[in-house]
Structures are given as C-alpha cells and as structure tokens.
Coordinates of C-alpha atoms in Angstrom, one line a residue:
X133 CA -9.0 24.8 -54.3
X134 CA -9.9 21.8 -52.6
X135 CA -9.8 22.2 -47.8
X136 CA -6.8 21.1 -48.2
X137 CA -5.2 24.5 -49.9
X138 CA -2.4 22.9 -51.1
X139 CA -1.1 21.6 -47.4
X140 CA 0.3 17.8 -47.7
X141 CA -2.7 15.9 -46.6
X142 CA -2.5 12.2 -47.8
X143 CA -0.2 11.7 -45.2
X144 CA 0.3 11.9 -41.4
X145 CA 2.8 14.5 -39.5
X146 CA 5.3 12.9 -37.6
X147 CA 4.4 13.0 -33.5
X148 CA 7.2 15.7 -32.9
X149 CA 7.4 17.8 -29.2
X150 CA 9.4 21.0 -29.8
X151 CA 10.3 22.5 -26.1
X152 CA 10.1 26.1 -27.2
X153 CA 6.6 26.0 -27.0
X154 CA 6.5 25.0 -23.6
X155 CA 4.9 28.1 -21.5
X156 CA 8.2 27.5 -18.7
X157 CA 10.5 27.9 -21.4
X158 CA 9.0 30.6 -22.7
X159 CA 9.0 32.5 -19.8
X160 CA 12.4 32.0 -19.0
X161 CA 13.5 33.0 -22.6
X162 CA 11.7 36.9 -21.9
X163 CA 12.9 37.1 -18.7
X164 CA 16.0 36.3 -19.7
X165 CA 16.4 39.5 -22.7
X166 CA 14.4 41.0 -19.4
X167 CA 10.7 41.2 -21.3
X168 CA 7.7 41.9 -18.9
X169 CA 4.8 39.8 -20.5
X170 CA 1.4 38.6 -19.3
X171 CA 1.2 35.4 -17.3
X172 CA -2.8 34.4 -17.0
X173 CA -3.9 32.6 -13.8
X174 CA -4.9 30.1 -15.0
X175 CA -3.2 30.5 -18.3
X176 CA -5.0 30.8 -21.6
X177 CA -2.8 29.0 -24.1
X178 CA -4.0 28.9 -28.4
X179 CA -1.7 26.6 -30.5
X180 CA -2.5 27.3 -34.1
X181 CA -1.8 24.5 -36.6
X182 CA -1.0 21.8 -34.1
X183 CA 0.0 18.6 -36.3
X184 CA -0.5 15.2 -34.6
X185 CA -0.9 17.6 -31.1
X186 CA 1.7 15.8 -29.1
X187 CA 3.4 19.1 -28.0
X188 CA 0.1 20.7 -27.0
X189 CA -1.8 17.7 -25.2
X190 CA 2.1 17.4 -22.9
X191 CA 1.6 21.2 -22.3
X192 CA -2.2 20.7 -21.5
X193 CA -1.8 18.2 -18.8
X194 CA 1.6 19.0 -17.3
X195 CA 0.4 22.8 -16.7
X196 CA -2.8 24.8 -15.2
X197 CA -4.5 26.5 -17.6
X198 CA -6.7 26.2 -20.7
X199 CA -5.6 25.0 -23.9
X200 CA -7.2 25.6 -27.1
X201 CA -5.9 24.2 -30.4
X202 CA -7.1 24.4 -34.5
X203 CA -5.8 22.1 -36.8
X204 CA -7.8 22.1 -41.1
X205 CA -7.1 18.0 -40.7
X206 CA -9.3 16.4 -39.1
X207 CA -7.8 13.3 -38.9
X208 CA -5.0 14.8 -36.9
X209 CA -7.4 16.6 -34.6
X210 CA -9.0 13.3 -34.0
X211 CA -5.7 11.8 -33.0
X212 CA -5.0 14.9 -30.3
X213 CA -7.9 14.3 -28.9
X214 CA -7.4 10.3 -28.4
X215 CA -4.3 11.5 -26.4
X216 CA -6.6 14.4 -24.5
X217 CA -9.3 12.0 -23.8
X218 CA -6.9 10.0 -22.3
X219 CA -5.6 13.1 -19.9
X220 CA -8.9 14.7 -19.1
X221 CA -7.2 18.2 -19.3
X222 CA -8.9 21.3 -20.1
X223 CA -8.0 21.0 -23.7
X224 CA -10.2 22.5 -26.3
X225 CA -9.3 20.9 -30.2
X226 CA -11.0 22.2 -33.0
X227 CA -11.4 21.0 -37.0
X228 CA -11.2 24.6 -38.4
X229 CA -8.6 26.9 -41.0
X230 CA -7.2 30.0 -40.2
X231 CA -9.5 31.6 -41.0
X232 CA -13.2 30.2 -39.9
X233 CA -11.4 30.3 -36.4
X234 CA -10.2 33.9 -37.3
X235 CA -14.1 34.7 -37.9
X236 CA -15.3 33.5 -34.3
X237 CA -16.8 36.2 -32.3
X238 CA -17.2 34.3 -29.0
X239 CA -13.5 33.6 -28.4
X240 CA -11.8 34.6 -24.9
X241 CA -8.2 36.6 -25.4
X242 CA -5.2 34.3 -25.1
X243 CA -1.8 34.8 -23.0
X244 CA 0.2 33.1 -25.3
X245 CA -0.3 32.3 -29.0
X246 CA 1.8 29.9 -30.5
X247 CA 2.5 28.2 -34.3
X248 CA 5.4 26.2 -35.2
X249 CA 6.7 25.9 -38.6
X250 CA 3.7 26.8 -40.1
X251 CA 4.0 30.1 -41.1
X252 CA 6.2 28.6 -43.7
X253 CA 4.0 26.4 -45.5
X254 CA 0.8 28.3 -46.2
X255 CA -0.3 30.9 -47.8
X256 CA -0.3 34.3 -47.9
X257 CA -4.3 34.2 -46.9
X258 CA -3.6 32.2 -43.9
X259 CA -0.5 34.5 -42.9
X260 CA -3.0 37.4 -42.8
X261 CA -5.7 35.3 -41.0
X262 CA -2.9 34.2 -38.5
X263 CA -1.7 37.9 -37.9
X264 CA -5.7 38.7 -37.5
X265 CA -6.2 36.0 -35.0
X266 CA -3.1 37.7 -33.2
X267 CA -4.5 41.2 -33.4
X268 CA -8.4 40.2 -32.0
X269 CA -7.1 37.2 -29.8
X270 CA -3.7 38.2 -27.7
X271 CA -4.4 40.0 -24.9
X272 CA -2.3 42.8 -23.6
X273 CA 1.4 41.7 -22.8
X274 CA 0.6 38.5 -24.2
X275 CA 3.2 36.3 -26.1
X276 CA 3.0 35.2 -30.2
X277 CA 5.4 32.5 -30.7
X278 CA 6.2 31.5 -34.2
X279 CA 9.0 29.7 -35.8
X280 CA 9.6 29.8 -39.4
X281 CA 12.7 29.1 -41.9
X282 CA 14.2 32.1 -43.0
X283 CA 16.7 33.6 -45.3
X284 CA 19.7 34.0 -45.7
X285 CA 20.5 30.3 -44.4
X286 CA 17.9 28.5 -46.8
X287 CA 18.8 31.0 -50.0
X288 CA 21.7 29.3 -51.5
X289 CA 19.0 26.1 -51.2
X290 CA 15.9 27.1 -52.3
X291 CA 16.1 26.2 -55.8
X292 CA 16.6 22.5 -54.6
X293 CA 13.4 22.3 -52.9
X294 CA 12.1 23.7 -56.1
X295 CA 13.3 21.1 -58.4
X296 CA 12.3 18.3 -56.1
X297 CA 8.2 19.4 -56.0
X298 CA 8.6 20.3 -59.7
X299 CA 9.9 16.4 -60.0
X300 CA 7.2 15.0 -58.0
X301 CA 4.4 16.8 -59.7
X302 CA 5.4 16.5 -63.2
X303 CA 7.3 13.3 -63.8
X304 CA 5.7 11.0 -61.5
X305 CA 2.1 9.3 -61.8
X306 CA -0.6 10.5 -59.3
X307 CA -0.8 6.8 -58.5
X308 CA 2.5 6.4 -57.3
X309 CA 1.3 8.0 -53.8
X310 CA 3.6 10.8 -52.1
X311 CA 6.5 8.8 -50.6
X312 CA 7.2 7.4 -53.9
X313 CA 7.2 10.7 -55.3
X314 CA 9.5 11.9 -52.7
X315 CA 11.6 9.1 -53.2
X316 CA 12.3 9.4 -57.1
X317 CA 12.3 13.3 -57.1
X318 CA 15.6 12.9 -54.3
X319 CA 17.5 10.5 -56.7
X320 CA 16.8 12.8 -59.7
X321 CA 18.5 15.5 -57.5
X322 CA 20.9 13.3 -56.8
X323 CA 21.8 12.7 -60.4
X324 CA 22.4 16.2 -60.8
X325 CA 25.0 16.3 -58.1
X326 CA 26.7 12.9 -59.4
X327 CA 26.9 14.6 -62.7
X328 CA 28.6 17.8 -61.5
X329 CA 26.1 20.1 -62.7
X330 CA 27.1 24.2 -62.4
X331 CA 24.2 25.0 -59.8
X332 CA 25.9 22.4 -57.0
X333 CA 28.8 23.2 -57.6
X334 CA 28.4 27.3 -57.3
X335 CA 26.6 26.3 -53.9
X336 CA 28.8 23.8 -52.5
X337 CA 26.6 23.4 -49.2
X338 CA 23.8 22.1 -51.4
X339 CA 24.6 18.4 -52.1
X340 CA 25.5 18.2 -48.1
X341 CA 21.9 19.2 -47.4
X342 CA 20.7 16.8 -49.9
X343 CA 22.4 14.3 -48.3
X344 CA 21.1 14.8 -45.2
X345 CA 17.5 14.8 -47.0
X346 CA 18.0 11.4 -48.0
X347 CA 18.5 9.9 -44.6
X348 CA 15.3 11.9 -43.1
X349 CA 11.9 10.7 -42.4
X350 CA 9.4 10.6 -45.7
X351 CA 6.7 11.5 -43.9
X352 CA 8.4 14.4 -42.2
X353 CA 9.9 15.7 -46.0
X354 CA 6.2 15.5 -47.2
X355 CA 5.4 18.0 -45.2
X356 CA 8.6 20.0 -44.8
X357 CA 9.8 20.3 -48.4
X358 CA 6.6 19.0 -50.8
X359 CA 3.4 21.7 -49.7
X360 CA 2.1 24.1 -52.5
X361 CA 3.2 26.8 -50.5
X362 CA 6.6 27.1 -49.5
X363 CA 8.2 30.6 -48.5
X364 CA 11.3 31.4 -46.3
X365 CA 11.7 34.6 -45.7
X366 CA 13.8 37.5 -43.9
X367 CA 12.8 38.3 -40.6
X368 CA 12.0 42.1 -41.5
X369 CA 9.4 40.4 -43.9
X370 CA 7.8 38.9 -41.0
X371 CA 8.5 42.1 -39.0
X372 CA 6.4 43.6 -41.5
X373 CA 3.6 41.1 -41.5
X374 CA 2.8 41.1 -37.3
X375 CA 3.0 45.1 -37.2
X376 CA -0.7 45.3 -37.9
X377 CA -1.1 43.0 -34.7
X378 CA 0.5 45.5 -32.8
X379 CA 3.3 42.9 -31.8
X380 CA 7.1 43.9 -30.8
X381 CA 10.1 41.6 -31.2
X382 CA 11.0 40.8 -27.5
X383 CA 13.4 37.7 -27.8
X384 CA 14.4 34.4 -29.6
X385 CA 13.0 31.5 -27.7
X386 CA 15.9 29.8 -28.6
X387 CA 18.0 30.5 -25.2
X388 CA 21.6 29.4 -26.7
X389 CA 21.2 32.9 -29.4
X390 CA 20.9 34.9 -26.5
X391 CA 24.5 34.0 -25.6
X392 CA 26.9 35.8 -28.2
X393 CA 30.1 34.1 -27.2
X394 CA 29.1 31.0 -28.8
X395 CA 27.8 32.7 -32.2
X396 CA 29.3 35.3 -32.8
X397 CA 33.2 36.1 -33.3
X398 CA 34.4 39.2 -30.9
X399 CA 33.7 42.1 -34.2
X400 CA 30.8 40.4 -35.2
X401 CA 29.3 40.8 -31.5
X402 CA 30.6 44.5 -31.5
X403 CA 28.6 45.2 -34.6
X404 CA 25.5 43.6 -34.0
X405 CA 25.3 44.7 -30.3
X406 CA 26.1 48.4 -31.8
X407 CA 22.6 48.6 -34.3
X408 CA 19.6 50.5 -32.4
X409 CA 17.0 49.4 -34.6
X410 CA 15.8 45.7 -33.7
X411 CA 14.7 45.0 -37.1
X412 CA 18.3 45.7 -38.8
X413 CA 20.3 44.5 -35.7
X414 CA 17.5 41.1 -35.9
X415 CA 18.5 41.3 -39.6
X416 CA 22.1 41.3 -39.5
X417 CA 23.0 38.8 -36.8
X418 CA 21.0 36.5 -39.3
X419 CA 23.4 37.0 -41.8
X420 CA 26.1 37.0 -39.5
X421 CA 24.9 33.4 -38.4
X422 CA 23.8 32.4 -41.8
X423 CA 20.1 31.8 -40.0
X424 CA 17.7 29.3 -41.3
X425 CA 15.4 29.1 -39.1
X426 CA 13.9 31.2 -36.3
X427 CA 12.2 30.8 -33.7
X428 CA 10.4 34.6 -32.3
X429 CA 9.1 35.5 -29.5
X430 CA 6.5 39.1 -29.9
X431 CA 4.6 40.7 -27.2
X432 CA 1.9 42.9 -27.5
X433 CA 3.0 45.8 -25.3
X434 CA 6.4 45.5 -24.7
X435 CA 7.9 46.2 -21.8
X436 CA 11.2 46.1 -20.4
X437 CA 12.1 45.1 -16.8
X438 CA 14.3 47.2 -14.7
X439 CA 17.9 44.9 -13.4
X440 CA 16.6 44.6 -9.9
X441 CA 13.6 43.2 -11.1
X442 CA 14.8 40.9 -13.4
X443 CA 17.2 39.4 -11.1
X444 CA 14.3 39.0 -8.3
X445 CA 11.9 37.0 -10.9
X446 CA 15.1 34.5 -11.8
X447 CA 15.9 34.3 -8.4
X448 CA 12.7 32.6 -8.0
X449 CA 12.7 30.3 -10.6
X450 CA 14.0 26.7 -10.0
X451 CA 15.7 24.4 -12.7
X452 CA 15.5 20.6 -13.1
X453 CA 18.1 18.3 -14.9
X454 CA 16.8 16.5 -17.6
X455 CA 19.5 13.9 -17.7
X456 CA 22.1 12.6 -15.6
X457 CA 25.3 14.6 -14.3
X458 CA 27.7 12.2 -16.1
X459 CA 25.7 12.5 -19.4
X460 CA 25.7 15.9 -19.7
X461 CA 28.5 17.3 -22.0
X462 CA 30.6 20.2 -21.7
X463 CA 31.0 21.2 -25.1
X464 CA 28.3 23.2 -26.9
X465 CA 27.5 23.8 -30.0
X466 CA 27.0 27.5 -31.6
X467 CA 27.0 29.2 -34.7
X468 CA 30.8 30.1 -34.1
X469 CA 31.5 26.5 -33.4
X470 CA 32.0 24.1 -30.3
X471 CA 32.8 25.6 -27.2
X472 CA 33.9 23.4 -24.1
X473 CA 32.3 24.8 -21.2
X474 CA 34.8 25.6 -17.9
X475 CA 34.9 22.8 -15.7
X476 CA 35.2 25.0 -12.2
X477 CA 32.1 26.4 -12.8
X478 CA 29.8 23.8 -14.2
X479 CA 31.3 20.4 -12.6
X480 CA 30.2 22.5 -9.3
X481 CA 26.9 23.6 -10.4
X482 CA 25.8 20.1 -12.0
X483 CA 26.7 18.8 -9.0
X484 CA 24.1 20.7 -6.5
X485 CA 20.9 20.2 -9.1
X486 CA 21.8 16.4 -8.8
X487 CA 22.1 17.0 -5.1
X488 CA 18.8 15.1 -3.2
X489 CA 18.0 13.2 -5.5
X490 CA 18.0 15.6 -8.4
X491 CA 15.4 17.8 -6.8
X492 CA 14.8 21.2 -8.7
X493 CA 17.0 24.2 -7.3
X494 CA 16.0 28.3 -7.5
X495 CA 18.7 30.4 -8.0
X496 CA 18.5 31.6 -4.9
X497 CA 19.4 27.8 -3.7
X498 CA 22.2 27.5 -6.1
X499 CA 23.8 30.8 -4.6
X500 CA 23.9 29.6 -1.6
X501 CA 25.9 26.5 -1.9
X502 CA 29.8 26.2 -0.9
X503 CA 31.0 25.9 -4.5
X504 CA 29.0 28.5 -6.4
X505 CA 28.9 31.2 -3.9
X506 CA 31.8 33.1 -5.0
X507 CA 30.4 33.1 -9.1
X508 CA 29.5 36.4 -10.5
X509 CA 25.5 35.8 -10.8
X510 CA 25.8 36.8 -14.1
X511 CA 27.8 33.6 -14.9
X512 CA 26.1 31.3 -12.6
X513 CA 22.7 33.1 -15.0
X514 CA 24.6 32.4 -18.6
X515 CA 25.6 28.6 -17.5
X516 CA 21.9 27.8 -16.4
X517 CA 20.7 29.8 -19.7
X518 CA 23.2 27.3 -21.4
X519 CA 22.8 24.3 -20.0
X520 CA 19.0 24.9 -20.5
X521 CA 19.2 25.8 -24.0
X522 CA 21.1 22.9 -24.8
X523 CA 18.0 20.2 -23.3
X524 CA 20.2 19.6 -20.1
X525 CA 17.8 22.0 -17.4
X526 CA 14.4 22.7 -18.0
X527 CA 12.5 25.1 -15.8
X528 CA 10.4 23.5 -13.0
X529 CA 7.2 24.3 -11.5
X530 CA 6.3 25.1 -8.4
X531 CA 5.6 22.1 -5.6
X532 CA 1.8 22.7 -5.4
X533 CA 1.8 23.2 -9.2
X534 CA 3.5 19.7 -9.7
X535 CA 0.9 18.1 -7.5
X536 CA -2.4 19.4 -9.4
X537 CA -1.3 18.2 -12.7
X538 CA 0.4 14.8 -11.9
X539 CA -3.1 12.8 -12.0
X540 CA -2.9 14.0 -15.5
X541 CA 0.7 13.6 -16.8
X542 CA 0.3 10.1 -15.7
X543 CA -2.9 9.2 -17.1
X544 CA -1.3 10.3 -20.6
X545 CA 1.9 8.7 -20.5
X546 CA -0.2 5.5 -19.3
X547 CA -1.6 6.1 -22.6
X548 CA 1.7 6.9 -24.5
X549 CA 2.8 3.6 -22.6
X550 CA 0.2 1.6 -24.4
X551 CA 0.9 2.9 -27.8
X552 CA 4.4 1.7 -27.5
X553 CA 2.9 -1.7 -28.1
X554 CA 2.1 -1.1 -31.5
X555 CA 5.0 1.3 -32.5
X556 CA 7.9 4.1 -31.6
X557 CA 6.0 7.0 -33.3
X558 CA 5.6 8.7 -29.6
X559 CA 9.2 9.4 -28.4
X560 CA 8.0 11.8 -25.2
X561 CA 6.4 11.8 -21.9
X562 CA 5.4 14.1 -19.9
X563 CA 6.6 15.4 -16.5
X564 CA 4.4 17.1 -14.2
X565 CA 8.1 18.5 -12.8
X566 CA 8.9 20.4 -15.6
X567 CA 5.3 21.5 -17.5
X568 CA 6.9 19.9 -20.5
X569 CA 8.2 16.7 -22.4
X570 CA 11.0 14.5 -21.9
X571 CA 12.7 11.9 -24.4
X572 CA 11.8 8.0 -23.7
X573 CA 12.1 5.9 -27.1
X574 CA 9.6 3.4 -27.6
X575 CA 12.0 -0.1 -25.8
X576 CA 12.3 2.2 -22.8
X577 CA 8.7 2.9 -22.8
X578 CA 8.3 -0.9 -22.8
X579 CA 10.0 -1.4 -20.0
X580 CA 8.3 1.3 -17.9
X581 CA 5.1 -0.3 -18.9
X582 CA 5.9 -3.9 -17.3
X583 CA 7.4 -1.7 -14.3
X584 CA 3.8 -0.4 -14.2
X585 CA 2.3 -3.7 -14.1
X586 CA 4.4 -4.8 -11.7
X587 CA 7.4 -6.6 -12.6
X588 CA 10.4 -5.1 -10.8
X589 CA 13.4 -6.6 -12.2
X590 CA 15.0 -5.2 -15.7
X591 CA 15.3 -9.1 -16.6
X592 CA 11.0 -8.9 -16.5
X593 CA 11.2 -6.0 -18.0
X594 CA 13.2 -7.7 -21.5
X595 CA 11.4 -10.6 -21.5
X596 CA 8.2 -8.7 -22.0
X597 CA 9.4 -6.2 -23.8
X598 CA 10.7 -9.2 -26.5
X599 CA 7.0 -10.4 -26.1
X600 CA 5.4 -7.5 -27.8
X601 CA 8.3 -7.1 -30.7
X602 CA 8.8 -10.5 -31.3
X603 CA 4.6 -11.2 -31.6
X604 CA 4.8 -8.3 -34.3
X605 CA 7.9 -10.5 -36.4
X606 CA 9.9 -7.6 -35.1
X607 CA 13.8 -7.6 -34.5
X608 CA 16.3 -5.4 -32.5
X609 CA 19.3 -4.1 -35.0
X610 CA 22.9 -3.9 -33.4
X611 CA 25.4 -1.6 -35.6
X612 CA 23.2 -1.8 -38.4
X613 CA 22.4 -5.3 -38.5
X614 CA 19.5 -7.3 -37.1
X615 CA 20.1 -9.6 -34.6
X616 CA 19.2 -13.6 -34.5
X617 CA 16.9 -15.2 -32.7
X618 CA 15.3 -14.9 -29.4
X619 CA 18.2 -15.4 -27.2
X620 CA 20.4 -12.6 -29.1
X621 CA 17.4 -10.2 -29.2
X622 CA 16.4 -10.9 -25.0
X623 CA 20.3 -10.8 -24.4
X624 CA 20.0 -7.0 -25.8
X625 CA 17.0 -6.2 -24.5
X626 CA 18.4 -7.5 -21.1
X627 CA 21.7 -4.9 -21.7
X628 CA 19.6 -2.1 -22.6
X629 CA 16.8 -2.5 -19.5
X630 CA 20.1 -2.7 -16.4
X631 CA 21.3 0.6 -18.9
X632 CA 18.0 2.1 -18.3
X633 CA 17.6 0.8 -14.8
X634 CA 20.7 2.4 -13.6
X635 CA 20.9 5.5 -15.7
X636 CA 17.7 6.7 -17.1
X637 CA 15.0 5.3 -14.8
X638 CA 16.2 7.3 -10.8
X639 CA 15.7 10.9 -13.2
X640 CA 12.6 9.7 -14.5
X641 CA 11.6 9.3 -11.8
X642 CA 12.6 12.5 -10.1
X643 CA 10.8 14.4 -12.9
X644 CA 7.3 12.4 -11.9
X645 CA 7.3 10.4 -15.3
X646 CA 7.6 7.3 -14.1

C-alpha cells in the first residue's frame, strides 16, 4: 500500500479548531468528574494526527509548554509549520506515521496525548501503534484524549457511507478527481431516497442525514465519509483497545454530558447512575443518548479527588466570556432536548463576568458578589460547567501566564490576519486570555487588520476591507443573493464593521486578540 494507507490525500483538511483539545478545557473537564491528573511545568503536550494544525499551533502559542505534533502528510505539516514559524513557539511538527514515531527511542514522556477523529479513519495497525505510543509515551497521571464516532448513533447509518465510497470507487473515472466523486456518489444516494427504496425507509433518520451531507463542505466529506478505513465503534471496543496502555476512563471532555438533567429523562438518569462498572454504565448512557460520537478523556493512574479538594482546585480557577452578555442564550441544547436556563441565577452570574470590562472571575470572586452569594455552590458549579460547555465561558489563565504568551498569540493572528487577504479558510484566533481559540470569520478579520494598520474608524475599516474582495472579483451575498456593485457591497460592509465595532471588537479585546 502506497504512504498514504488508504487516508484521503489528494486533498487538503479543512482548518478546523476543536476546543476540547485545549489543555484549560481539559482540566476543567477532570476536575469537574473530580479526576487527579498530571499537570507538567512546563507542559509536555503530543497531538497525533494533527490535520492542517490550526488547533495545535493556537494551543502552542497561547500556553507554556512544549508541543509536539506527527502528521503522514507532509503537505499539511508544511502548512502547521508556516503558522508556527510565524509564532516562534516551542512547537515540534514532524512528517512521520504512527508508527515510525511509535518506534522512536529518544522521545520525552508526554502530560497529555491527544487525537481527534482519527481513530476512526485508520487502521487497525495504526490503532495499535496509537495505543503503543500511549503505553511508552504518557507519563504517569497523564491524559489521552481521543474522539471517535461511535455506535449506536451511526448504526442505523453506516450502510450509507458504504454505498457512497462503493459509488465513488466503482462508477466513477479516476480522472474525475475526488469532489466529483463525492458529488455524483450523494446524488446516487439521493436517488435511492427519491425512489422510496426499503433501506430509507426502515431507517427514517437516514435521508435527514443525507440531507445534511449535501449541504457540508467537500473537502471536509472527503475526509470524513470517503477514507479506506472507516470504523465506528462501541465504546467498550475502545475500552478494550487502550487497556494494554494501562489507561482508565476518567471523563468525557465534553462538559454538557456531565450534566444529566439535560440528557437524560429522570429513569434514564436513575439507571445509568445505578451501573458500577464504567464500561457498561459508559455503554448504556450511549444507547440511552443514541451517541455518535465521543469524545474520552483516559488517565494513566487514575485517581479520584476527595470533595474538599475538588472544591479548593475550582475555587481557584477563573472563567472568561467568550461573547457578549446579550448574546449569550439561555436555552441549551441536550440529548433530552432544549432546556431554558433560570433567569435568577444566570442573568446574575452573566452579569459579574461582564463586570470590568469582562475581566476573568475565580469562583471564589463569583461567590462573593451580592447576587450569587446565597447560590448553592453546587449550582453556581453546574451553570459555569454549562455555560462553558456550550462556547459561552472558557477557562482563563493566570495573569503572569497571559503575559508570557501574548508576544506570541499576536504574532500568529498577525499572520492569520494576513491570510484573510486571500481567503476565510482560517475562522480562529488566538487569545492569550483563554490558552485557546476564538471564532473571527474572515470580513471581521479584515477589519481587525486595517485596525492594525491604523485606521480607526469602522467606515476605514469597509472601505478596505471592499479593497481586498473586490480586487479578487469577489462579492458579499445578502439572504442568498449577491449584492450589486460597489456602493451595495461598501454599504454592507459599512453595517457589518459598526456591528463588529460595537459588539464583537470591546470582548476581543478583553480576551488579548485584538
């Protein structure tokens, strides 16, 4: 088999940041199922498989520590390490498998080992050389992240991804190139469905999916759904798999699962909560939920913290908004449906982390304040754990922290800032505030970049930002259509800069992005 063993390679990953792997986030999401685990000073931090390396080279500059990454394609490590270059953080990329890095006796042990997705979508080789890495690499009480799609959710659906690569591969020319491929092997599904055959119509939740395949990026599907190796599977299977690494399930780094109220129905939570064994109880809630995909946090050596000791570590911790107060909605989504959040306790609560100027709180702070002081902590813990969950909070780092790495976060997003002239395939910054990413699409990045070269009005900031689009024979779209000439366009762009001016920009700002 050719280097590629069977991965998707004759076209790029998508630049995606995924939160989870973000070393705050994964703190908090131990502490929170109260999980002792290694912290390194400095942290040593291994990102296996790391795509385009958007996610790692944000974690890289906005946090102390060294970063290693391995990617098999090159041309994807050669992209990280444009972006790294660009940072000058201590940020190791490497052009290897699983398996040559696997083979590496020179290697230091690792706090935290991370993967996303990728377990899926290689082989059963690489799975072993993955669990190898963990077993020679993690250090005692040190975290293995990896997120994977699972069964039962992707069961009834599995036969559609099936029939897709079957299309591609046999009824479509080599020299078509993949999207094409893609493109005709979705319409043949879709055929099926308009023609009511049995196997949609025994899974009803099928087409729906389909549907939503249609409208997703091609070069995202290429990778997702089109790889040789493709293989959900139940949690106990991957159970099985990291034993030999001596790993223990400790928590999902998803934060929102570890609130049952808003998954689970009130007999569903009694039975779940009622199963010793973490395997079957891990098991069950996923078929209670109808899980597709997981995202696990293992330790090597778990160990449990006592109450008074859990309490004393979140006490410490402080919490940033992400967003403004008046954007952030109380509804949330769960597996048991939407829940609107109470207003006493979170109007309140928002309120004090937007309080001087959105600086981040501890717990301890929040406590303390008029409005919260008389919630239980145990709520005032579950509405952070929620609101952070659901992209609103993030944790922050420490002052002096912030300070070390800010040279760095904004050497990269003056980078990031300069790619936005050529395209929107970068839709994150990073902040030096939170150790992690935040969302800015590609016009606000525009704007930020005449802010840096010193025009201060929003106005300035449209005008140039219509310079760079309309130089490329680009147009804005309004409800779906594109919009006329250069007036319409700088009109738009004029709306959307006071928008960000007034709304996005003062929390940008507070999180040392901009």
């Amino acid at each position: 088999m050719s280097w590629t063993s069977g991965y998707v390679s004759e076209i790029d990953y998508t630049y995606g940041y995924y939160r989870e792997l973000a070393p705050g986030l994964l703190s908090l999401a131990l502490l929170s199922r109260a999980q002792a685990h290694r912290a390194g000073q400095p942290l040593r931090y291994l990102e296996l498989g790391f795509g385009q390396g958007l996610s790692l080279n944000i974690h890289a500059a906005a946090c102390a520590g060294e970063f290693w990454g391995i990617d098999f394609n090159p041309a994807q490590v050669a992209n990280a390490r444009e972006l790294a270059d660009a940072s000058g953080a201590d940020l190791r990329l490497l052009d290897q498998s699983f398996a040559e890095f696997a083979a590496r006796d020179e290697l230091p042990e690792f706090d935290v080992i991370a993967l996303h997705g990728i377990w899926s979508w290689i082989s059963d080789d690489n799975r072993r050389a993955i669990v190898d890495i963990a077993r020679r690499r993690l250090a005692v009480g040190g975290i293995f992240y990896v997120s994977y799609n699972c069964t039962p959710g992707w069961s009834a659906a599995m036969p559609l991804r099936r029939l897709m690569t079957l299309h591609a591969e046999l009824a479509s020319g080599e020299a078509q190139g993949m999207i094409p491929r893609i493109d005709a092997a979705i319409a043949f599904a879709q055929q099926l469905v308009d023609n009511n055959a049995a196997y949609f119509r025994a899974n009803p939740g099928v087409a729906p999916r389909l549907a939503k395949i249609k409208e997703q990026n091609r070069h995202y599907l290429a990778h997702e759904y089109f790889n040789a190796d493709w293989a959900p599977m139940p949690f106990s299977d991957l159970a099985a798999a990291v034993e030999e690494a001596k790993l223990s399930f400790a928590a999902s780094a998803s934060l929102l699962d570890h609130v049952d109220a808003i998954n689970l129905a009130a007999p569903l939570q009694t039975i779940v909560n009622g199963i010793g064994h973490p395997v079957l109880r891990e098991s069950v809630r996923d078929y209670c939920v109808n899980q597709q995909f997981r995202r696990d946090l293992w330790v090597k050596g778990a160990r449990t913290l006592t109450a008074a000791e859990q309490m004393e570590r979140l006490r410490e911790l402080r919490f940033a908004l992400t967003l403004r107060v008046e954007d952030v909605p109380l509804k949330i989504a769960g597996a048991a449906g939407e829940a609107t959040l109470d207003e006493a306790v979170y109007r309140p609560l928002l309120a004090t982390l937007a309080a001087e100027h959105y600086a981040p709180k501890t717990l301890a702070q929040l406590q303390a304040q008029p409005g919260l002081k008389t919630l239980p902590v145990g709520q005032l813990v579950q509405a952070l754990l929620l609101l952070t969950g659901a992209g609103h909070l993030h944790p922050a780092q420490a002052d002096a922290a912030v300070e070390a790495v800010r040279s760095r976060c904004a050497a990269l997003n003056a980078r990031i800032l300069e790619r936005a002239v050529y395209g929107g395939e970068i839709g994150f910054m990073a902040s030096p505030v939170l150790g992690g990413a935040v969302p800015v699409g590609r016009f606000q990045q525009l704007f930020l970049r005449a802010l840096a070269r010193g025009q201060k009005k929003p106005a300035q900031w449209a005008s140039d930002a219509w310079a760079t689009i309309s130089s490329q024979g680009q147009r804005l779209v309004r409800d779906g259509k594109p919009l006329d000439g250069a007036e319409e366009n700088i009109a738009e762009l004029e709306r959307q800069a006071e928008d960000f001016n007034d709304k996005r920009l003062p929390t940008l700002r507070a999180l040392g992005v901009a």
